[in-house]
């Protein structure tokens, strides 16, 4: 089953892959419209904080002129890591949708679950095969 917002996040992930970045993309949605989009740029910026989720949330907060993402949904192609999940906890979007589970560093149920017991709605496995394939193909090309 496809999801139009996850499809847009996948397009962002593809941009990251084309740049030699780990292919993770994210979009932030408010009122059923994409407010911002981003992809990983950790290598290009030499910045460990430049994850797609961090970038898209930062831009959205600036656009909205607030410190909370109430009424928003975050779509990301890979399960957020602990750092990004911490930022999600602080920014408080209503919902988080992710594609591929990350059994090594996922913090929304893959490795650990930092959102368990919180008021967040979290949905994993959205277009999982497509998101996983992007990552698998990218890492195979490096070997």
XYZ file of N, CA, C and O in Angstrom:
572
model
N 0.845 -1.185 0.000
C 0.000 0.000 0.000
C 0.893 1.252 0.000
O 1.829 1.350 0.785
N 0.610 2.169 -0.845
C 1.421 3.385 -0.929
C 0.824 4.488 -0.057
O -0.349 4.457 0.297
N 1.649 5.451 0.252
C 1.248 6.611 1.027
C 1.899 7.811 0.354
O 3.129 7.833 0.201
N 1.112 8.809 -0.044
C 1.693 9.934 -0.797
C 2.761 10.704 -0.035
O 3.722 11.187 -0.639
N 2.636 10.803 1.271
C 3.642 11.534 2.039
C 4.917 10.717 2.197
O 6.021 11.261 2.123
N 4.778 9.408 2.375
C 5.969 8.562 2.445
C 6.651 8.524 1.075
O 7.884 8.488 1.003
N 5.874 8.565 0.001
C 6.480 8.620 -1.336
C 7.355 9.861 -1.475
O 8.431 9.800 -2.070
N 6.928 10.971 -0.917
C 7.730 12.199 -0.965
C 8.985 12.065 -0.095
O 10.053 12.546 -0.465
N 8.858 11.404 1.042
C 10.032 11.158 1.884
C 11.029 10.255 1.151
O 12.243 10.460 1.237
N 10.510 9.289 0.406
C 11.372 8.394 -0.382
C 12.119 9.187 -1.454
O 13.312 8.949 -1.690
N 11.468 10.143 -2.070
C 12.151 10.996 -3.056
C 13.312 11.743 -2.405
O 14.377 11.908 -3.003
N 13.107 12.189 -1.185
C 14.185 12.857 -0.459
C 15.323 11.883 -0.164
O 16.494 12.229 -0.288
N 14.970 10.667 0.219
C 15.993 9.644 0.487
C 16.803 9.355 -0.774
O 18.023 9.167 -0.714
N 16.143 9.326 -1.913
C 16.843 9.095 -3.180
C 17.825 10.228 -3.474
O 18.923 9.986 -3.968
N 17.456 11.452 -3.139
C 18.373 12.586 -3.306
C 19.624 12.381 -2.442
O 20.737 12.651 -2.882
N 19.410 11.922 -1.220
C 20.544 11.667 -0.323
C 21.461 10.619 -0.931
O 22.686 10.789 -0.945
N 20.888 9.529 -1.439
C 21.696 8.454 -2.031
C 22.516 8.971 -3.200
O 23.694 8.624 -3.345
N 21.920 9.817 -4.024
C 22.623 10.382 -5.185
C 23.821 11.227 -4.752
O 24.778 11.376 -5.498
N 23.768 11.761 -3.531
C 24.852 12.586 -3.005
C 25.860 11.757 -2.208
O 26.798 12.311 -1.634
N 25.644 10.447 -2.144
C 26.535 9.596 -1.366
C 26.219 9.582 0.116
O 27.018 9.119 0.929
N 25.048 10.079 0.476
C 24.596 10.103 1.866
C 23.748 8.865 2.139
O 23.130 8.314 1.224
N 23.675 8.444 3.382
C 22.764 7.362 3.752
C 21.354 7.802 3.347
O 20.927 8.904 3.705
N 20.656 6.982 2.556
C 19.376 7.399 1.984
C 18.217 7.408 2.980
O 17.438 6.459 3.075
N 18.137 8.495 3.694
C 17.010 8.720 4.602
C 16.402 10.063 4.232
O 17.119 11.054 4.078
N 15.084 10.068 4.091
C 14.366 11.289 3.773
C 13.207 11.478 4.726
O 12.710 10.517 5.321
N 12.780 12.734 4.861
C 11.674 13.044 5.765
C 10.833 14.180 5.211
O 11.358 15.054 4.500
N 9.561 14.147 5.535
C 8.674 15.275 5.261
C 7.860 15.547 6.518
O 7.564 14.642 7.287
N 7.521 16.817 6.712
C 6.709 17.235 7.839
C 5.413 17.770 7.251
O 5.428 18.638 6.375
N 4.302 17.234 7.719
C 2.985 17.531 7.153
C 2.119 18.246 8.185
O 2.074 17.844 9.357
N 1.448 19.296 7.747
C 0.467 20.001 8.581
C -0.750 20.285 7.714
O -0.606 20.732 6.573
N -1.903 20.005 8.221
C -3.158 20.210 7.492
C -3.150 19.506 6.141
O -3.584 20.060 5.124
N -2.598 18.287 6.150
C -2.548 17.435 4.946
C -1.733 18.045 3.801
O -1.932 17.698 2.638
N -0.826 18.963 4.132
C 0.076 19.557 3.139
C 1.498 19.462 3.656
O 1.758 19.633 4.850
N 2.437 19.233 2.735
C 3.841 19.171 3.130
C 4.329 20.572 3.468
O 4.260 21.478 2.640
N 4.804 20.718 4.687
C 5.334 21.993 5.157
C 6.822 22.105 4.842
O 7.308 23.156 4.437
N 7.563 20.986 5.022
C 9.000 20.958 4.787
C 9.420 19.563 4.373
O 8.731 18.590 4.647
N 10.590 19.500 3.756
C 11.175 18.217 3.358
C 12.683 18.300 3.532
O 13.250 19.395 3.433
N 13.294 17.147 3.797
C 14.749 17.131 3.993
C 15.272 15.714 3.796
O 14.508 14.755 3.795
N 16.586 15.630 3.625
C 17.265 14.340 3.552
C 18.597 14.458 4.295
O 19.051 15.555 4.592
N 19.155 13.306 4.608
C 20.430 13.285 5.324
C 21.499 14.060 4.562
O 21.620 13.915 3.337
N 22.258 14.854 5.291
C 23.415 15.550 4.707
C 24.586 15.535 5.697
O 25.366 16.479 5.760
N 24.702 14.447 6.443
C 25.749 14.368 7.458
C 27.150 14.377 6.859
O 28.066 14.963 7.434
N 27.328 13.728 5.724
C 28.652 13.692 5.077
C 28.984 15.043 4.462
O 30.081 15.567 4.645
N 28.044 15.595 3.720
C 28.284 16.875 3.048
C 28.596 17.980 4.047
O 29.493 18.790 3.840
N 27.884 17.998 5.150
C 28.079 19.037 6.163
C 29.111 18.650 7.221
O 29.478 19.495 8.037
N 29.533 17.364 7.209
C 30.404 16.865 8.267
C 29.793 17.219 9.622
O 30.454 17.764 10.516
N 28.502 16.864 9.741
C 27.712 17.230 10.909
C 26.861 16.034 11.313
O 25.932 15.657 10.582
N 27.172 15.441 12.444
C 26.436 14.260 12.903
C 24.982 14.568 13.236
O 24.166 13.663 13.353
N 24.648 15.825 13.373
C 23.276 16.221 13.689
C 22.405 16.406 12.449
O 21.202 16.621 12.577
N 22.976 16.312 11.264
C 22.253 16.622 10.021
C 21.448 15.434 9.502
O 21.477 15.104 8.327
N 20.695 14.808 10.400
C 19.771 13.742 10.008
C 18.517 14.375 9.400
O 18.131 15.490 9.769
N 17.883 13.653 8.508
C 16.699 14.159 7.822
C 15.634 14.657 8.803
O 15.057 15.731 8.611
N 15.382 13.884 9.868
C 14.351 14.264 10.831
C 14.690 15.566 11.537
O 13.834 16.437 11.733
N 15.943 15.698 11.936
C 16.371 16.905 12.643
C 16.214 18.136 11.740
O 15.720 19.176 12.176
N 16.636 17.985 10.487
C 16.576 19.106 9.547
C 15.138 19.519 9.248
O 14.825 20.705 9.224
N 14.275 18.540 9.034
C 12.897 18.864 8.674
C 12.150 19.472 9.865
O 11.364 20.409 9.701
N 12.426 18.971 11.077
C 11.757 19.544 12.242
C 12.250 20.960 12.524
O 11.458 21.849 12.840
N 13.552 21.183 12.383
C 14.099 22.518 12.616
C 13.491 23.540 11.648
O 13.074 24.622 12.052
N 13.427 23.154 10.374
C 12.841 24.069 9.387
C 11.368 24.333 9.679
O 10.897 25.466 9.586
N 10.634 23.295 10.039
C 9.202 23.455 10.331
C 8.985 24.365 11.536
O 8.101 25.229 11.521
N 9.785 24.178 12.574
C 9.648 25.026 13.755
C 9.924 26.493 13.412
O 9.226 27.386 13.889
N 10.910 26.722 12.553
C 11.212 28.092 12.133
C 10.064 28.672 11.310
O 9.663 29.809 11.524
N 9.529 27.875 10.383
C 8.418 28.356 9.553
C 7.184 28.668 10.387
O 6.483 29.641 10.116
N 6.917 27.825 11.374
C 5.730 28.007 12.205
C 5.943 29.032 13.316
O 4.983 29.500 13.926
N 7.203 29.369 13.596
C 7.500 30.338 14.645
C 7.114 29.834 16.030
O 6.617 30.603 16.857
N 7.372 28.549 16.268
C 6.983 27.931 17.540
C 8.035 26.912 17.958
O 8.958 26.642 17.202
N 7.881 26.371 19.152
C 8.787 25.313 19.585
C 8.090 23.959 19.639
O 8.672 22.978 20.092
N 6.870 23.882 19.166
C 6.102 22.639 19.142
C 5.513 22.399 17.755
O 5.149 23.344 17.062
N 5.421 21.143 17.398
C 4.860 20.768 16.093
C 3.463 20.160 16.251
O 3.091 19.222 15.564
N 2.695 20.724 17.158
C 1.326 20.275 17.389
C 0.531 20.369 16.084
O 0.648 21.343 15.356
N -0.238 19.320 15.804
C -1.039 19.298 14.582
C -0.267 18.828 13.369
O -0.787 18.838 12.259
N 0.972 18.386 13.578
C 1.824 17.956 12.466
C 2.082 16.452 12.523
O 1.960 15.818 13.566
N 2.458 15.921 11.367
C 2.873 14.522 11.248
C 4.243 14.484 10.596
O 4.494 15.208 9.637
N 5.110 13.626 11.123
C 6.443 13.426 10.581
C 6.472 12.090 9.849
O 6.068 11.072 10.409
N 6.938 12.117 8.608
C 7.129 10.913 7.804
C 8.618 10.779 7.536
O 9.246 11.723 7.047
N 9.177 9.625 7.856
C 10.608 9.409 7.654
C 10.821 7.984 7.153
O 10.121 7.069 7.569
N 11.767 7.815 6.253
C 11.951 6.516 5.597
C 12.606 5.468 6.482
O 12.491 4.277 6.207
N 13.298 5.887 7.531
C 13.957 4.956 8.449
C 13.548 5.305 9.871
O 13.454 6.484 10.233
N 13.337 4.287 10.656
C 12.990 4.483 12.066
C 13.982 5.440 12.718
O 15.198 5.256 12.614
N 13.491 6.467 13.396
C 14.384 7.442 14.022
C 15.312 6.825 15.063
O 14.934 5.916 15.804
N 16.531 7.363 15.110
C 17.543 6.950 16.090
C 17.220 7.611 17.439
O 16.317 8.451 17.528
N 17.951 7.280 18.486
C 17.692 7.906 19.793
C 17.801 9.434 19.778
O 16.992 10.115 20.419
N 18.787 9.986 19.063
C 18.928 11.441 19.005
C 17.693 12.078 18.388
O 17.125 13.032 18.938
N 17.264 11.549 17.245
C 16.105 12.116 16.557
C 14.827 11.897 17.356
O 13.957 12.768 17.396
N 14.732 10.753 18.005
C 13.549 10.472 18.824
C 13.482 11.436 20.005
O 12.399 11.902 20.373
N 14.634 11.765 20.575
C 14.656 12.774 21.636
C 14.140 14.114 21.144
O 13.364 14.793 21.828
N 14.549 14.503 19.951
C 14.069 15.756 19.370
C 12.567 15.680 19.086
O 11.847 16.657 19.276
N 12.111 14.518 18.636
C 10.672 14.325 18.398
C 9.902 14.509 19.710
O 8.859 15.170 19.743
N 10.427 13.943 20.799
C 9.776 14.101 22.105
C 9.637 15.573 22.483
O 8.623 15.992 23.035
N 10.659 16.363 22.172
C 10.624 17.784 22.513
C 9.744 18.595 21.557
O 9.051 19.513 21.986
N 9.763 18.261 20.282
C 9.000 19.021 19.287
C 7.513 18.655 19.305
O 6.677 19.454 18.907
N 7.209 17.439 19.703
C 5.837 16.973 19.895
C 4.929 16.996 18.666
O 3.798 17.503 18.736
N 5.360 16.436 17.539
C 4.383 16.256 16.458
C 3.332 15.259 16.938
O 3.595 14.451 17.835
N 2.139 15.321 16.365
C 1.076 14.418 16.804
C 1.350 12.971 16.423
O 1.024 12.058 17.172
N 1.932 12.789 15.233
C 2.135 11.444 14.705
C 3.508 11.313 14.060
O 4.021 12.268 13.476
N 4.052 10.092 14.148
C 5.304 9.750 13.486
C 5.045 8.497 12.655
O 4.559 7.493 13.181
N 5.364 8.586 11.382
C 5.260 7.451 10.470
C 6.659 7.157 9.955
O 7.354 8.077 9.516
N 7.072 5.897 10.002
C 8.371 5.574 9.428
C 8.259 4.329 8.567
O 7.349 3.529 8.717
N 9.237 4.206 7.662
C 9.238 3.099 6.712
C 9.949 1.884 7.256
O 9.333 0.985 7.830
N 11.258 1.832 7.105
C 12.050 0.675 7.503
C 12.354 0.713 8.996
O 12.664 1.771 9.550
N 12.276 -0.444 9.622
C 12.717 -0.576 11.008
C 14.239 -0.623 11.025
O 14.862 -1.088 10.088
N 14.827 -0.112 12.102
C 16.275 -0.140 12.265
C 16.603 -0.977 13.497
O 16.571 -0.465 14.628
N 16.907 -2.265 13.292
C 17.162 -3.144 14.439
C 18.448 -2.818 15.202
O 18.626 -3.277 16.328
N 19.317 -2.001 14.612
C 20.576 -1.656 15.274
C 20.509 -0.356 16.064
O 21.150 -0.225 17.097
N 19.751 0.629 15.556
C 19.738 1.934 16.228
C 18.352 2.555 16.313
O 18.221 3.707 16.720
N 17.318 1.837 15.937
C 15.966 2.382 15.974
C 15.493 2.619 17.400
O 15.699 1.786 18.274
N 14.843 3.755 17.603
C 14.391 4.103 18.950
C 12.875 4.219 19.046
O 12.344 4.815 19.982
N 12.177 3.647 18.073
C 10.706 3.653 18.088
C 10.167 2.230 18.023
O 9.109 1.968 17.461
N 10.927 1.292 18.571
C 10.495 -0.094 18.610
C 11.460 -1.078 17.980
O 11.386 -2.268 18.249
N 12.383 -0.612 17.131
C 13.324 -1.508 16.464
C 14.354 -2.086 17.421
O 14.440 -3.287 17.614
N 15.127 -1.230 18.037
C 16.135 -1.635 19.033
C 15.608 -1.348 20.442
O 15.659 -2.188 21.322
N 15.149 -0.120 20.619
C 14.526 0.311 21.871
C 13.273 1.107 21.511
O 13.045 1.412 20.339
N 12.486 1.457 22.497
C 11.276 2.244 22.221
C 11.195 3.404 23.195
O 10.711 3.256 24.313
N 11.686 4.545 22.761
C 11.666 5.736 23.604
C 10.303 6.429 23.605
O 10.066 7.305 24.432
N 9.424 6.043 22.682
C 8.109 6.681 22.619
C 7.022 5.859 23.310
O 5.883 6.295 23.396
N 7.385 4.701 23.819
C 6.429 3.850 24.522
C 5.910 4.592 25.760
O 6.687 5.164 26.518
N 4.616 4.602 25.927
C 4.026 5.259 27.088
C 3.875 6.762 26.929
O 3.497 7.453 27.866
N 4.183 7.280 25.754
C 4.007 8.709 25.487
C 2.704 8.901 24.706
O 2.143 7.939 24.184
N 2.237 10.131 24.581
C 0.988 10.357 23.845
C 1.137 10.353 22.314
O 0.171 10.590 21.601
N 2.328 10.039 21.809
C 2.557 10.064 20.368
C 1.911 8.868 19.678
O 1.944 7.753 20.202
N 1.388 9.109 18.505
C 0.954 8.016 17.635
C 2.151 7.677 16.753
O 2.689 8.552 16.075
N 2.574 6.421 16.772
C 3.735 5.987 15.990
C 3.312 4.807 15.133
O 2.733 3.848 15.633
N 3.620 4.908 13.830
C 3.260 3.865 12.879
C 4.497 3.472 12.090
O 5.045 4.293 11.358
N 4.956 2.260 12.250
C 6.124 1.771 11.531
C 5.744 0.865 10.390
O 4.623 0.360 10.312
N 6.686 0.664 9.479
C 6.489 -0.251 8.362
C 5.703 0.339 7.209
O 5.211 -0.408 6.363
N 5.613 1.665 7.115
C 4.898 2.314 6.011
C 5.783 2.234 4.772
O 6.897 2.755 4.772
N 5.320 1.531 3.747
C 6.091 1.311 2.520
C 7.475 0.751 2.867
O 8.491 1.130 2.299
N 7.478 -0.168 3.803
C 8.717 -0.707 4.368
C 9.647 -1.323 3.327
O 10.860 -1.103 3.361
N 9.094 -2.105 2.404
C 9.945 -2.783 1.413
C 10.711 -1.771 0.565
O 11.920 -1.910 0.345
N 10.039 -0.729 0.122
C 10.693 0.290 -0.710
C 11.778 1.012 0.084
O 12.888 1.220 -0.406
N 11.460 1.382 1.310
C 12.431 2.088 2.158
C 13.629 1.199 2.476
O 14.779 1.653 2.418
N 13.380 -0.065 2.787
C 14.461 -1.005 3.086
C 15.342 -1.247 1.870
O 16.572 -1.309 1.981
N 14.716 -1.386 0.700
C 15.468 -1.621 -0.530
C 16.438 -0.478 -0.823
O 17.559 -0.709 -1.277
N 16.005 0.752 -0.588
C 16.893 1.908 -0.797
C 18.153 1.785 0.050
O 19.268 1.997 -0.430
N 17.971 1.434 1.300
C 19.108 1.298 2.217
C 19.994 0.123 1.834
O 21.227 0.253 1.788
N 19.382 -1.014 1.526
C 20.146 -2.212 1.155
C 20.975 -1.957 -0.093
O 22.173 -2.267 -0.128
N 20.367 -1.379 -1.101
C 21.062 -1.079 -2.353
C 22.225 -0.121 -2.113
O 23.328 -0.315 -2.641
N 21.988 0.902 -1.291
C 23.037 1.888 -0.997
C 24.239 1.221 -0.328
O 25.380 1.398 -0.756
N 23.986 0.432 0.703
C 25.091 -0.171 1.438
C 25.779 -1.265 0.635
O 26.997 -1.439 0.749
N 25.067 -1.970 -0.219
C 25.698 -2.958 -1.089
C 26.633 -2.279 -2.078
O 27.689 -2.814 -2.407
N 26.272 -1.085 -2.537
C 27.116 -0.369 -3.496
C 28.433 0.088 -2.873
O 29.403 0.352 -3.570
N 28.458 0.205 -1.554
C 29.680 0.624 -0.862
C 30.671 -0.523 -0.669
O 31.847 -0.290 -0.434
N 30.174 -1.749 -0.777
C 31.031 -2.912 -0.524
C 31.819 -3.316 -1.731
O 31.758 -3.156 -2.801
